[in-house]
Amino acid sequence: MQMRIGGKEVSTSEEHWIPVINPANGREIDRVPEGTIYDVDDAVRAAEAAFDGWGRHSTRERGMVLFRAAALVRNRHRELAGLLTSEQGKPSRDAIDEIRGFANILEFYAGISGTVHGEYIGLGQSGDCLVRHEPLGPCGAIIPWNMPAIIMGWKIAPALLAGNTMVFKPASLTPLTVLSLAAIMEEAGLPPGVLNVVTGTGEGVGEAIVRHTTIRKISFTGDIETGIRVGELARARLKDVHLELGGSDPMIVWKDADVGKAVDGAIRGRFYNAGQTCTAVKRLYVHEAIAEEFIPVLKQRVEALHVGDGSNPTVDMGPLTGKIPLERIEAVVREVRDDKQGKIITGGERLVGTGYDGGFFYKPTLITEPVPGCPLLRDEIFGPVLPVMTFPDLDTAIGQANSTRYGLGASVWSRDISVVKEVFSAVQAGVIWVNRHLTLPPEIPFGGVKASGIGRENGLQAYYSYTRTKALFMNW
Ligand code: NAD
Protein backbone atom coordinates (compact mmCIF):
# COMPACT_ATOMS: atom_id res chain seq x y z
CA MET A 1 0.00 0.00 0.00
CA GLN A 2 1.05 3.60 -0.52
CA MET A 3 1.09 6.53 1.91
CA ARG A 4 -1.80 9.03 1.77
CA ILE A 5 -0.79 12.66 1.42
CA GLY A 6 -3.08 15.46 0.25
CA GLY A 7 -5.83 12.99 -0.66
CA LYS A 8 -3.59 10.95 -2.96
CA GLU A 9 -1.69 7.70 -2.76
CA VAL A 10 1.99 8.59 -2.64
CA SER A 11 5.07 6.43 -2.91
CA THR A 12 8.29 7.39 -1.18
CA SER A 13 10.70 9.91 -2.61
CA GLU A 14 13.37 7.22 -2.12
CA GLU A 15 12.92 3.58 -3.09
CA HIS A 16 12.91 2.07 0.40
CA TRP A 17 10.10 -0.18 1.52
CA ILE A 18 9.03 -1.76 4.81
CA PRO A 19 7.63 -5.30 4.53
CA VAL A 20 4.41 -6.01 6.45
CA ILE A 21 4.50 -9.51 7.94
CA ASN A 22 1.63 -11.77 8.99
CA PRO A 23 2.68 -12.67 12.56
CA ALA A 24 0.80 -15.98 12.39
CA ASN A 25 3.13 -17.40 9.71
CA GLY A 26 5.97 -14.93 9.14
CA ARG A 27 4.97 -14.32 5.49
CA GLU A 28 5.07 -10.91 3.84
CA ILE A 29 1.53 -9.75 3.03
CA ASP A 30 2.33 -6.30 1.64
CA ARG A 31 4.87 -3.52 1.89
CA VAL A 32 4.68 0.21 2.56
CA PRO A 33 7.06 3.04 1.69
CA GLU A 34 9.69 3.95 4.24
CA GLY A 35 8.80 7.64 4.28
CA THR A 36 11.42 10.37 4.67
CA ILE A 37 11.56 13.86 6.15
CA TYR A 38 10.63 15.15 2.67
CA ASP A 39 7.44 13.09 2.75
CA VAL A 40 6.69 14.53 6.20
CA ASP A 41 7.26 18.01 4.78
CA ASP A 42 4.80 17.30 1.96
CA ALA A 43 2.25 15.94 4.43
CA VAL A 44 2.57 18.95 6.71
CA ARG A 45 2.17 21.30 3.72
CA ALA A 46 -0.98 19.40 2.72
CA ALA A 47 -2.32 19.59 6.29
CA GLU A 48 -1.57 23.30 6.46
CA ALA A 49 -3.26 23.97 3.11
CA ALA A 50 -6.37 22.01 4.16
CA PHE A 51 -6.64 23.64 7.60
CA ASP A 52 -8.26 26.88 6.52
CA GLY A 53 -11.16 25.21 4.68
CA TRP A 54 -11.75 22.42 7.20
CA GLY A 55 -11.60 24.80 10.17
CA ARG A 56 -14.28 27.00 8.57
CA HIS A 57 -16.89 24.23 8.42
CA SER A 58 -19.32 24.14 11.31
CA THR A 59 -18.68 21.47 13.93
CA ARG A 60 -21.95 19.81 12.86
CA GLU A 61 -20.75 19.61 9.25
CA ARG A 62 -17.50 18.01 10.35
CA GLY A 63 -19.49 15.63 12.56
CA MET A 64 -21.53 14.54 9.52
CA VAL A 65 -18.32 13.43 7.77
CA LEU A 66 -17.46 11.32 10.83
CA PHE A 67 -20.96 9.80 10.78
CA ARG A 68 -20.68 8.90 7.09
CA ALA A 69 -17.22 7.39 7.61
CA ALA A 70 -18.52 5.31 10.54
CA ALA A 71 -21.29 3.91 8.32
CA LEU A 72 -18.81 2.96 5.57
CA VAL A 73 -16.52 1.30 8.14
CA ARG A 74 -19.44 -0.68 9.60
CA ASN A 75 -20.40 -1.84 6.09
CA ARG A 76 -16.87 -3.08 5.45
CA HIS A 77 -16.04 -4.32 8.94
CA ARG A 78 -15.33 -7.92 7.86
CA GLU A 79 -12.84 -6.96 5.17
CA LEU A 80 -11.12 -4.45 7.50
CA ALA A 81 -11.04 -6.95 10.38
CA GLY A 82 -9.44 -9.53 8.07
CA LEU A 83 -6.73 -7.02 7.21
CA LEU A 84 -6.21 -6.19 10.89
CA THR A 85 -5.84 -9.87 11.84
CA SER A 86 -3.41 -10.49 8.99
CA GLU A 87 -1.02 -7.71 10.03
CA GLN A 88 -1.53 -7.62 13.81
CA GLY A 89 -2.53 -11.17 14.74
CA LYS A 90 -5.59 -10.75 16.99
CA PRO A 91 -8.44 -13.27 16.51
CA SER A 92 -11.11 -12.35 13.95
CA ARG A 93 -13.87 -11.65 16.48
CA ASP A 94 -11.59 -9.27 18.43
CA ALA A 95 -10.55 -7.63 15.16
CA ILE A 96 -14.24 -7.15 14.27
CA ASP A 97 -14.80 -5.58 17.72
CA GLU A 98 -11.86 -3.25 17.17
CA ILE A 99 -13.10 -2.10 13.75
CA ARG A 100 -16.61 -1.55 15.14
CA GLY A 101 -14.95 0.23 18.07
CA PHE A 102 -13.33 2.63 15.60
CA ALA A 103 -16.77 3.35 14.09
CA ASN A 104 -18.21 3.77 17.60
CA ILE A 105 -15.61 6.44 18.44
CA LEU A 106 -16.42 8.37 15.23
CA GLU A 107 -20.13 8.12 16.07
CA PHE A 108 -19.57 9.35 19.63
CA TYR A 109 -17.75 12.47 18.45
CA ALA A 110 -20.22 13.01 15.59
CA GLY A 111 -22.95 12.74 18.24
CA ILE A 112 -21.55 15.55 20.39
CA SER A 113 -20.92 17.79 17.39
CA GLY A 114 -24.08 19.83 17.99
CA THR A 115 -23.42 20.30 21.70
CA VAL A 116 -19.86 21.63 21.86
CA HIS A 117 -19.74 25.41 21.93
CA GLY A 118 -18.06 28.40 23.47
CA GLU A 119 -18.97 30.48 26.52
CA TYR A 120 -20.49 33.81 27.42
CA ILE A 121 -19.15 35.64 30.48
CA GLY A 122 -21.16 38.60 31.75
CA LEU A 123 -19.00 41.26 33.40
CA GLY A 124 -21.70 43.70 34.56
CA GLN A 125 -20.81 47.36 33.96
CA SER A 126 -17.44 46.31 32.51
CA GLY A 127 -18.97 44.61 29.47
CA ASP A 128 -19.44 41.17 28.00
CA CYS A 129 -17.06 38.44 26.98
CA LEU A 130 -17.42 35.66 24.41
CA VAL A 131 -15.01 32.73 24.48
CA ARG A 132 -14.50 30.70 21.34
CA HIS A 133 -12.79 27.27 21.16
CA GLU A 134 -10.62 27.33 18.06
CA PRO A 135 -8.75 24.44 16.44
CA LEU A 136 -4.98 24.40 16.91
CA GLY A 137 -3.91 23.77 13.31
CA PRO A 138 -2.04 20.81 11.82
CA CYS A 139 -1.47 18.20 14.56
CA GLY A 140 0.75 15.10 14.61
CA ALA A 141 -0.24 11.64 15.85
CA ILE A 142 2.08 8.67 16.37
CA ILE A 143 0.75 5.27 17.42
CA PRO A 144 1.94 1.72 18.28
CA TRP A 145 1.01 -1.63 16.74
CA ASN A 146 -1.17 -3.27 19.36
CA MET A 147 -4.58 -1.66 18.57
CA PRO A 148 -4.07 0.43 15.43
CA ALA A 149 -7.75 1.04 14.62
CA ILE A 150 -8.91 1.96 18.13
CA ILE A 151 -5.95 4.21 18.87
CA MET A 152 -6.34 5.87 15.46
CA GLY A 153 -10.00 6.57 16.34
CA TRP A 154 -9.07 8.00 19.76
CA LYS A 155 -6.72 10.46 18.09
CA ILE A 156 -8.38 11.50 14.84
CA ALA A 157 -12.03 11.77 15.90
CA PRO A 158 -11.76 14.59 18.49
CA ALA A 159 -8.97 16.33 16.58
CA LEU A 160 -10.81 16.42 13.24
CA LEU A 161 -14.17 17.28 14.82
CA ALA A 162 -12.54 20.31 16.46
CA GLY A 163 -11.36 21.48 13.01
CA ASN A 164 -7.72 20.43 13.10
CA THR A 165 -5.86 18.64 10.32
CA MET A 166 -3.40 15.79 10.89
CA VAL A 167 -0.20 14.09 9.92
CA PHE A 168 -0.49 10.53 11.21
CA LYS A 169 2.21 7.89 11.62
CA PRO A 170 1.17 4.27 12.17
CA ALA A 171 3.62 1.71 13.60
CA SER A 172 5.80 -0.01 10.99
CA LEU A 173 4.39 -3.42 11.98
CA THR A 174 0.74 -2.44 11.37
CA PRO A 175 0.27 0.33 8.77
CA LEU A 176 -2.34 -1.33 6.51
CA THR A 177 -5.51 -0.95 8.58
CA VAL A 178 -4.68 2.71 9.29
CA LEU A 179 -4.10 3.43 5.58
CA SER A 180 -7.37 1.72 4.64
CA LEU A 181 -9.34 3.63 7.30
CA ALA A 182 -7.80 6.93 6.14
CA ALA A 183 -8.92 6.17 2.56
CA ILE A 184 -12.46 5.47 3.83
CA MET A 185 -12.49 8.79 5.72
CA GLU A 186 -11.83 10.56 2.39
CA GLU A 187 -14.48 8.50 0.65
CA ALA A 188 -16.89 9.76 3.32
CA GLY A 189 -16.13 13.36 2.39
CA LEU A 190 -13.04 14.30 4.40
CA PRO A 191 -11.34 16.92 2.19
CA PRO A 192 -7.89 16.06 0.78
CA GLY A 193 -5.04 16.97 3.14
CA VAL A 194 -7.14 16.92 6.32
CA LEU A 195 -5.76 13.49 7.29
CA ASN A 196 -2.37 12.47 5.90
CA VAL A 197 -0.70 9.15 6.70
CA VAL A 198 3.07 8.86 6.41
CA THR A 199 4.57 5.39 6.92
CA GLY A 200 8.11 4.83 8.10
CA THR A 201 10.37 4.44 11.11
CA GLY A 202 10.04 6.18 14.46
CA GLU A 203 13.48 7.77 14.30
CA GLY A 204 12.87 8.99 10.72
CA VAL A 205 9.21 9.87 10.11
CA GLY A 206 8.17 9.98 13.80
CA GLU A 207 10.85 12.45 14.88
CA ALA A 208 10.38 14.55 11.73
CA ILE A 209 6.69 15.02 12.65
CA VAL A 210 7.57 15.92 16.25
CA ARG A 211 10.29 18.37 15.17
CA HIS A 212 8.24 20.08 12.43
CA THR A 213 7.61 23.69 13.46
CA THR A 214 4.20 23.87 11.71
CA ILE A 215 2.76 21.00 13.78
CA ARG A 216 0.98 22.53 16.80
CA LYS A 217 0.27 19.46 18.90
CA ILE A 218 1.67 15.94 19.16
CA SER A 219 -0.44 13.07 20.41
CA PHE A 220 1.77 10.06 21.03
CA THR A 221 0.97 6.55 22.23
CA GLY A 222 3.79 4.11 22.90
CA ASP A 223 6.60 3.17 25.18
CA ILE A 224 7.66 5.39 28.14
CA GLU A 225 11.22 5.97 26.96
CA THR A 226 10.06 6.96 23.45
CA GLY A 227 7.36 9.15 25.02
CA ILE A 228 9.92 11.00 27.14
CA ARG A 229 11.98 11.75 24.02
CA VAL A 230 8.91 12.82 22.05
CA GLY A 231 7.80 15.02 24.97
CA GLU A 232 11.19 16.72 25.24
CA LEU A 233 11.40 17.38 21.49
CA ALA A 234 7.85 18.72 21.37
CA ARG A 235 8.13 20.92 24.46
CA ALA A 236 11.43 22.39 23.23
CA ARG A 237 9.43 23.60 20.20
CA LEU A 238 6.57 24.92 22.37
CA LYS A 239 4.11 22.33 21.08
CA ASP A 240 1.23 20.97 23.06
CA VAL A 241 1.92 17.31 23.83
CA HIS A 242 -0.26 14.41 24.86
CA LEU A 243 1.47 11.18 25.94
CA GLU A 244 -0.31 7.83 26.40
CA LEU A 245 2.40 5.51 27.66
CA GLY A 246 2.82 2.10 29.21
CA GLY A 247 0.90 0.51 32.05
CA SER A 248 1.15 -2.32 34.57
CA ASP A 249 -2.45 -2.56 35.72
CA PRO A 250 -3.14 -4.37 38.99
CA MET A 251 -6.30 -6.46 39.41
CA ILE A 252 -7.32 -6.86 43.06
CA VAL A 253 -9.66 -9.76 43.85
CA TRP A 254 -11.24 -9.26 47.27
CA LYS A 255 -12.39 -12.25 49.38
CA ASP A 256 -16.12 -11.75 48.57
CA ALA A 257 -15.59 -11.69 44.79
CA ASP A 258 -17.53 -13.95 42.44
CA VAL A 259 -14.67 -16.33 41.61
CA GLY A 260 -16.07 -17.40 38.21
CA LYS A 261 -16.49 -13.81 37.03
CA ALA A 262 -13.12 -12.74 38.39
CA VAL A 263 -11.38 -15.66 36.64
CA ASP A 264 -13.13 -14.67 33.38
CA GLY A 265 -11.99 -11.09 33.96
CA ALA A 266 -8.39 -12.10 34.57
CA ILE A 267 -8.32 -14.30 31.45
CA ARG A 268 -9.81 -11.63 29.22
CA GLY A 269 -7.86 -8.88 30.97
CA ARG A 270 -4.49 -10.54 30.47
CA PHE A 271 -4.73 -12.75 27.38
CA TYR A 272 -6.86 -10.53 25.09
CA ASN A 273 -4.64 -9.45 22.16
CA ALA A 274 -1.93 -11.90 23.36
CA GLY A 275 -1.37 -9.64 26.36
CA GLN A 276 -0.33 -6.69 24.18
CA THR A 277 -2.67 -4.08 25.62
CA CYS A 278 -1.67 -1.02 27.61
CA THR A 279 -4.47 -1.61 30.14
CA ALA A 280 -4.09 -5.40 30.30
CA VAL A 281 -4.13 -7.03 33.74
CA LYS A 282 -0.38 -7.21 34.30
CA ARG A 283 -0.37 -8.08 38.03
CA LEU A 284 -3.06 -10.20 39.68
CA TYR A 285 -3.58 -9.90 43.47
CA VAL A 286 -5.91 -12.51 45.01
CA HIS A 287 -7.09 -12.38 48.65
CA GLU A 288 -5.47 -15.30 50.47
CA ALA A 289 -8.85 -16.47 51.81
CA ILE A 290 -9.92 -17.50 48.26
CA ALA A 291 -6.54 -18.16 46.59
CA GLU A 292 -6.73 -21.96 47.03
CA GLU A 293 -9.99 -22.02 45.12
CA PHE A 294 -9.09 -19.28 42.62
CA ILE A 295 -5.63 -20.27 41.32
CA PRO A 296 -6.42 -23.86 40.18
CA VAL A 297 -9.54 -22.65 38.32
CA LEU A 298 -7.49 -19.91 36.67
CA LYS A 299 -4.78 -22.39 35.66
CA GLN A 300 -7.30 -24.78 34.16
CA ARG A 301 -8.89 -21.98 32.14
CA VAL A 302 -5.52 -20.67 30.94
CA GLU A 303 -4.52 -24.15 29.76
CA ALA A 304 -7.79 -24.45 27.83
CA LEU A 305 -7.11 -21.33 25.74
CA HIS A 306 -6.84 -22.18 22.04
CA VAL A 307 -3.81 -20.40 20.61
CA GLY A 308 -3.36 -20.15 16.85
CA ASP A 309 -3.78 -18.15 13.67
CA GLY A 310 -6.37 -15.45 14.43
CA SER A 311 -8.12 -16.07 11.11
CA ASN A 312 -9.30 -19.43 12.51
CA PRO A 313 -12.67 -18.62 14.19
CA THR A 314 -12.12 -21.03 17.07
CA VAL A 315 -8.89 -19.36 18.22
CA ASP A 316 -8.92 -17.48 21.56
CA MET A 317 -5.44 -15.98 21.35
CA GLY A 318 -3.30 -15.16 18.32
CA PRO A 319 0.46 -14.69 17.97
CA LEU A 320 2.48 -11.80 19.31
CA THR A 321 2.66 -9.09 16.67
CA GLY A 322 6.33 -9.54 15.75
CA LYS A 323 9.63 -11.25 16.37
CA ILE A 324 10.87 -8.51 18.72
CA PRO A 325 7.77 -8.56 20.97
CA LEU A 326 8.11 -12.38 21.14
CA GLU A 327 11.81 -12.25 21.99
CA ARG A 328 11.15 -9.71 24.76
CA ILE A 329 8.63 -12.06 26.40
CA GLU A 330 10.99 -15.02 26.06
CA ALA A 331 13.75 -13.02 27.78
CA VAL A 332 11.50 -12.01 30.72
CA VAL A 333 10.36 -15.59 31.40
CA ARG A 334 13.90 -16.98 30.92
CA GLU A 335 15.11 -14.62 33.64
CA VAL A 336 12.30 -15.74 35.99
CA ARG A 337 13.30 -19.35 35.38
CA ASP A 338 17.10 -18.89 35.55
CA ASP A 339 17.12 -16.58 38.59
CA LYS A 340 14.30 -18.41 40.39
CA GLN A 341 12.17 -15.26 40.51
CA GLY A 342 8.90 -17.18 40.68
CA LYS A 343 7.10 -20.48 39.95
CA ILE A 344 6.00 -20.99 36.34
CA ILE A 345 2.88 -23.07 36.92
CA THR A 346 1.85 -23.26 33.26
CA GLY A 347 3.24 -22.10 29.90
CA GLY A 348 6.66 -20.48 29.88
CA GLU A 349 7.70 -21.32 26.32
CA ARG A 350 7.14 -20.63 22.63
CA LEU A 351 4.63 -22.66 20.71
CA VAL A 352 6.24 -24.51 17.82
CA GLY A 353 5.25 -27.28 15.41
CA THR A 354 2.26 -27.82 13.16
CA GLY A 355 0.03 -24.75 12.97
CA TYR A 356 2.73 -22.51 14.42
CA ASP A 357 5.40 -22.62 11.68
CA GLY A 358 6.99 -19.25 11.06
CA GLY A 359 4.62 -17.54 13.57
CA PHE A 360 5.34 -15.68 16.81
CA PHE A 361 3.31 -17.77 19.26
CA TYR A 362 3.84 -17.99 23.01
CA LYS A 363 2.02 -20.19 25.50
CA PRO A 364 -0.30 -18.39 27.93
CA THR A 365 1.76 -18.35 31.11
CA LEU A 366 1.03 -18.09 34.83
CA ILE A 367 3.73 -17.35 37.41
CA THR A 368 3.00 -17.61 41.14
CA GLU A 369 5.10 -16.39 44.08
CA PRO A 370 7.11 -13.84 42.08
CA VAL A 371 9.97 -12.33 44.06
CA PRO A 372 9.01 -8.77 45.16
CA GLY A 373 10.64 -6.12 42.98
CA CYS A 374 11.62 -8.56 40.18
CA PRO A 375 11.40 -7.23 36.57
CA LEU A 376 8.19 -9.18 36.02
CA LEU A 377 6.48 -6.97 38.63
CA ARG A 378 8.54 -3.84 38.14
CA ASP A 379 8.38 -3.45 34.33
CA GLU A 380 5.56 -3.53 31.83
CA ILE A 381 5.20 -7.08 30.45
CA PHE A 382 3.68 -6.79 26.97
CA GLY A 383 2.66 -10.38 26.31
CA PRO A 384 0.67 -13.36 27.64
CA VAL A 385 2.40 -13.77 31.02
CA LEU A 386 0.51 -13.20 34.26
CA PRO A 387 2.14 -13.01 37.71
CA VAL A 388 -0.27 -14.03 40.50
CA MET A 389 0.20 -12.87 44.10
CA THR A 390 -1.85 -13.31 47.27
CA PHE A 391 -2.50 -10.69 49.95
CA PRO A 392 -3.85 -10.74 53.53
CA ASP A 393 -5.54 -7.29 53.75
CA LEU A 394 -6.56 -4.30 51.67
CA ASP A 395 -3.70 -2.02 52.77
CA THR A 396 -1.18 -4.58 51.54
CA ALA A 397 -2.99 -5.00 48.21
CA ILE A 398 -3.18 -1.22 47.66
CA GLY A 399 0.49 -0.77 48.62
CA GLN A 400 1.53 -3.43 46.09
CA ALA A 401 -0.84 -2.07 43.43
CA ASN A 402 0.88 1.33 43.74
CA SER A 403 4.41 -0.08 43.83
CA THR A 404 5.35 0.56 40.18
CA ARG A 405 6.10 3.72 38.23
CA TYR A 406 2.92 3.11 36.19
CA GLY A 407 -0.60 4.34 36.81
CA LEU A 408 -2.86 3.64 33.83
CA GLY A 409 -5.75 1.41 34.97
CA ALA A 410 -6.64 -0.89 37.88
CA SER A 411 -9.57 -3.06 38.86
CA VAL A 412 -11.17 -4.29 42.07
CA TRP A 413 -13.42 -7.34 42.20
CA SER A 414 -15.80 -7.12 45.13
CA ARG A 415 -19.40 -6.40 46.09
CA ASP A 416 -18.34 -4.48 49.21
CA ILE A 417 -18.79 -0.74 48.63
CA SER A 418 -16.29 0.20 51.36
CA VAL A 419 -13.59 -1.85 49.60
CA VAL A 420 -14.47 -0.25 46.27
CA LYS A 421 -14.38 3.25 47.79
CA GLU A 422 -11.00 2.62 49.36
CA VAL A 423 -9.48 1.30 46.13
CA PHE A 424 -10.99 4.17 44.13
CA SER A 425 -9.42 6.73 46.48
CA ALA A 426 -6.05 5.12 47.09
CA VAL A 427 -4.99 3.36 43.89
CA GLN A 428 -3.06 5.67 41.57
CA ALA A 429 -4.54 5.25 38.08
CA GLY A 430 -6.54 7.10 35.43
CA VAL A 431 -9.38 4.57 35.43
CA ILE A 432 -10.57 2.11 38.11
CA TRP A 433 -12.93 -0.66 37.05
CA VAL A 434 -15.20 -2.52 39.48
CA ASN A 435 -15.91 -6.18 38.58
CA ARG A 436 -14.51 -5.67 35.08
CA HIS A 437 -11.26 -4.67 33.41
CA LEU A 438 -10.12 -3.40 30.00
CA THR A 439 -13.27 -1.87 28.47
CA LEU A 440 -12.90 1.78 27.42
CA PRO A 441 -15.99 3.29 25.78
CA PRO A 442 -15.34 6.67 24.13
CA GLU A 443 -17.52 8.47 26.71
CA ILE A 444 -14.96 7.81 29.47
CA PRO A 445 -11.84 9.98 29.72
CA PHE A 446 -8.81 7.73 29.64
CA GLY A 447 -5.13 8.29 30.41
CA GLY A 448 -2.45 7.72 32.97
CA VAL A 449 -0.88 9.17 36.08
CA LYS A 450 2.82 8.90 37.09
CA ALA A 451 4.92 7.58 34.18
CA SER A 452 1.84 6.30 32.30
CA GLY A 453 1.34 9.63 30.61
CA ILE A 454 0.10 13.18 30.38
CA GLY A 455 -3.34 14.12 29.08
CA ARG A 456 -6.51 12.21 28.31
CA GLU A 457 -8.04 10.44 25.31
CA ASN A 458 -11.82 10.21 24.86
CA GLY A 459 -14.77 12.12 26.18
CA LEU A 460 -15.32 15.85 25.98
CA GLN A 461 -11.93 16.42 27.53
CA ALA A 462 -10.13 15.05 24.46
CA TYR A 463 -12.23 17.28 22.19
CA TYR A 464 -11.33 20.44 24.12
CA SER A 465 -7.66 19.37 24.29
CA TYR A 466 -7.56 19.89 20.51
CA THR A 467 -8.78 23.48 20.87
CA ARG A 468 -7.54 26.72 22.37
CA THR A 469 -9.68 29.55 23.64
CA LYS A 470 -9.92 33.01 22.12
CA ALA A 471 -11.77 35.66 24.11
CA LEU A 472 -13.66 38.68 22.79
CA PHE A 473 -14.04 41.32 25.53
CA MET A 474 -16.67 43.91 24.59
CA ASN A 475 -17.04 47.21 26.39
CA TRP A 476 -20.26 48.82 25.08
P1 NAD B 1 7.19 2.52 20.68
O1 NAD B 1 7.35 3.70 21.59
O2 NAD B 1 8.38 1.74 20.32
O3 NAD B 1 6.53 3.00 19.30
C1 NAD B 1 5.33 3.73 19.23
C2 NAD B 1 5.35 4.60 17.98
O4 NAD B 1 6.39 5.59 18.13
C3 NAD B 1 5.67 3.84 16.71
O5 NAD B 1 4.90 4.36 15.65
C4 NAD B 1 7.15 4.15 16.50
O6 NAD B 1 7.55 4.05 15.15
C5 NAD B 1 7.23 5.59 16.99
N1 NAD B 1 8.57 6.03 17.43
C6 NAD B 1 9.60 5.27 17.85
N2 NAD B 1 10.66 6.06 18.13
C7 NAD B 1 10.27 7.33 17.90
C8 NAD B 1 10.92 8.60 18.02
N3 NAD B 1 12.17 8.70 18.44
N4 NAD B 1 10.23 9.71 17.70
C9 NAD B 1 8.94 9.63 17.29
N5 NAD B 1 8.28 8.45 17.14
C10 NAD B 1 8.94 7.33 17.45
O7 NAD B 1 6.06 1.62 21.36
P2 NAD B 1 5.55 0.19 20.86
O8 NAD B 1 6.52 -0.84 21.30
O9 NAD B 1 5.17 0.27 19.42
O10 NAD B 1 4.17 0.07 21.66
C11 NAD B 1 4.04 -0.55 22.88
C12 NAD B 1 3.89 0.47 23.99
O11 NAD B 1 2.76 1.30 23.76
C13 NAD B 1 3.65 -0.17 25.33
O12 NAD B 1 4.43 0.46 26.32
C14 NAD B 1 2.17 0.09 25.60
O13 NAD B 1 1.78 0.08 26.93
C15 NAD B 1 2.02 1.43 24.99
N6 NAD B 1 0.60 1.69 24.72
C16 NAD B 1 -0.04 2.64 25.49
C17 NAD B 1 -1.39 2.90 25.30
C18 NAD B 1 -2.10 3.93 26.11
O14 NAD B 1 -3.18 4.35 25.70
N7 NAD B 1 -1.56 4.37 27.24
C19 NAD B 1 -2.10 2.20 24.31
C20 NAD B 1 -1.42 1.24 23.57
C21 NAD B 1 -0.06 1.00 23.78
XYZ file of N, CA and C and ligand atoms in Angstrom, residues 142-146 151 154 169-171 201-203 206-207 210 220-223 226 229-230 244-247 278 328 380 382 408 446, ligand 1:
143
model
N 1.158 9.799 16.550
C 2.082 8.669 16.369
C 1.572 7.528 17.239
N 1.403 6.343 16.645
C 0.749 5.272 17.418
C 1.537 3.950 17.346
N 1.288 3.029 18.291
C 1.944 1.715 18.283
C 1.133 0.695 17.479
N 1.527 -0.582 17.611
C 1.005 -1.627 16.740
C -0.045 -2.515 17.404
N -0.346 -2.272 18.666
C -1.174 -3.266 19.356
C -2.673 -3.126 19.058
N -6.776 3.061 18.467
C -5.953 4.209 18.871
C -6.034 5.301 17.793
N -9.221 7.117 18.588
C -9.071 8.004 19.757
C -8.409 9.318 19.361
N 1.232 8.959 11.885
C 2.205 7.893 11.619
C 1.798 6.597 12.325
N 1.452 5.563 11.534
C 1.173 4.270 12.167
C 2.488 3.568 12.503
N 2.420 2.508 13.313
C 3.623 1.710 13.596
C 4.028 0.960 12.325
N 9.818 4.788 9.795
C 10.373 4.442 11.110
C 10.066 5.552 12.122
N 10.238 5.191 13.403
C 10.042 6.181 14.460
C 11.114 7.250 14.428
N 12.361 6.816 14.272
C 13.480 7.769 14.296
C 13.412 8.699 13.080
N 8.729 9.572 12.503
C 8.170 9.981 13.803
C 8.823 11.266 14.295
N 10.144 11.247 14.354
C 10.846 12.445 14.878
C 10.636 13.648 13.973
N 7.483 15.245 14.953
C 7.571 15.922 16.250
C 8.370 17.223 16.123
N 0.919 11.244 21.185
C 1.774 10.061 21.032
C 1.270 8.939 21.928
N 1.220 7.728 21.396
C 0.973 6.547 22.225
C 2.106 5.572 21.979
N 2.698 5.081 23.049
C 3.791 4.114 22.901
C 4.524 3.917 24.205
N 5.752 3.523 24.065
C 6.599 3.168 25.181
C 7.025 4.420 25.987
N 10.311 6.211 24.687
C 10.057 6.965 23.452
C 9.227 8.208 23.780
N 11.240 11.063 25.102
C 11.985 11.752 24.018
C 11.030 12.633 23.191
N 9.891 12.058 22.838
C 8.909 12.820 22.049
C 8.474 14.071 22.830
N 0.365 9.017 25.850
C -0.307 7.827 26.399
C 0.745 6.726 26.426
N 1.231 6.391 27.607
C 2.403 5.513 27.663
C 2.054 4.152 28.266
N 3.031 3.476 28.772
C 2.817 2.100 29.207
C 1.992 1.988 30.490
N 1.635 0.758 30.819
C 0.895 0.506 32.045
C 1.288 -0.838 32.643
N -2.220 -1.900 26.572
C -1.672 -1.015 27.607
C -2.381 -1.233 28.937
N 11.173 -10.405 23.455
C 11.147 -9.707 24.758
C 10.473 -10.573 25.816
N 6.781 -3.191 32.556
C 5.562 -3.527 31.828
C 5.819 -4.790 30.999
N 4.597 -6.967 28.098
C 3.675 -6.785 26.973
C 3.490 -8.106 26.230
N -1.912 3.483 34.941
C -2.858 3.635 33.830
C -4.261 3.210 34.281
N -9.761 8.809 29.378
C -8.806 7.735 29.638
C -7.371 8.243 29.473
P 7.187 2.521 20.681
O 7.350 3.697 21.588
O 8.379 1.743 20.319
O 6.530 2.995 19.297
C 5.334 3.732 19.230
C 5.350 4.603 17.984
O 6.385 5.586 18.131
C 5.670 3.840 16.706
O 4.897 4.359 15.646
C 7.150 4.150 16.498
O 7.548 4.049 15.145
C 7.228 5.587 16.994
N 8.566 6.029 17.427
C 9.599 5.271 17.854
N 10.662 6.059 18.133
C 10.270 7.332 17.901
C 10.917 8.598 18.024
N 12.175 8.703 18.438
N 10.234 9.713 17.701
C 8.943 9.628 17.289
N 8.278 8.452 17.140
C 8.937 7.326 17.449
O 6.064 1.616 21.359
P 5.547 0.190 20.860
O 6.519 -0.844 21.302
O 5.171 0.266 19.416
O 4.174 0.067 21.657
C 4.040 -0.546 22.884
C 3.892 0.474 23.994
O 2.756 1.305 23.761
C 3.646 -0.167 25.330
O 4.429 0.464 26.317
C 2.172 0.091 25.599
O 1.780 0.075 26.932
C 2.016 1.428 24.988
N 0.602 1.694 24.722
C -0.038 2.640 25.488
C -1.386 2.902 25.299
C -2.103 3.930 26.112
O -3.184 4.352 25.705
N -1.562 4.369 27.244
C -2.104 2.197 24.313
C -1.421 1.240 23.574
C -0.061 0.997 23.778
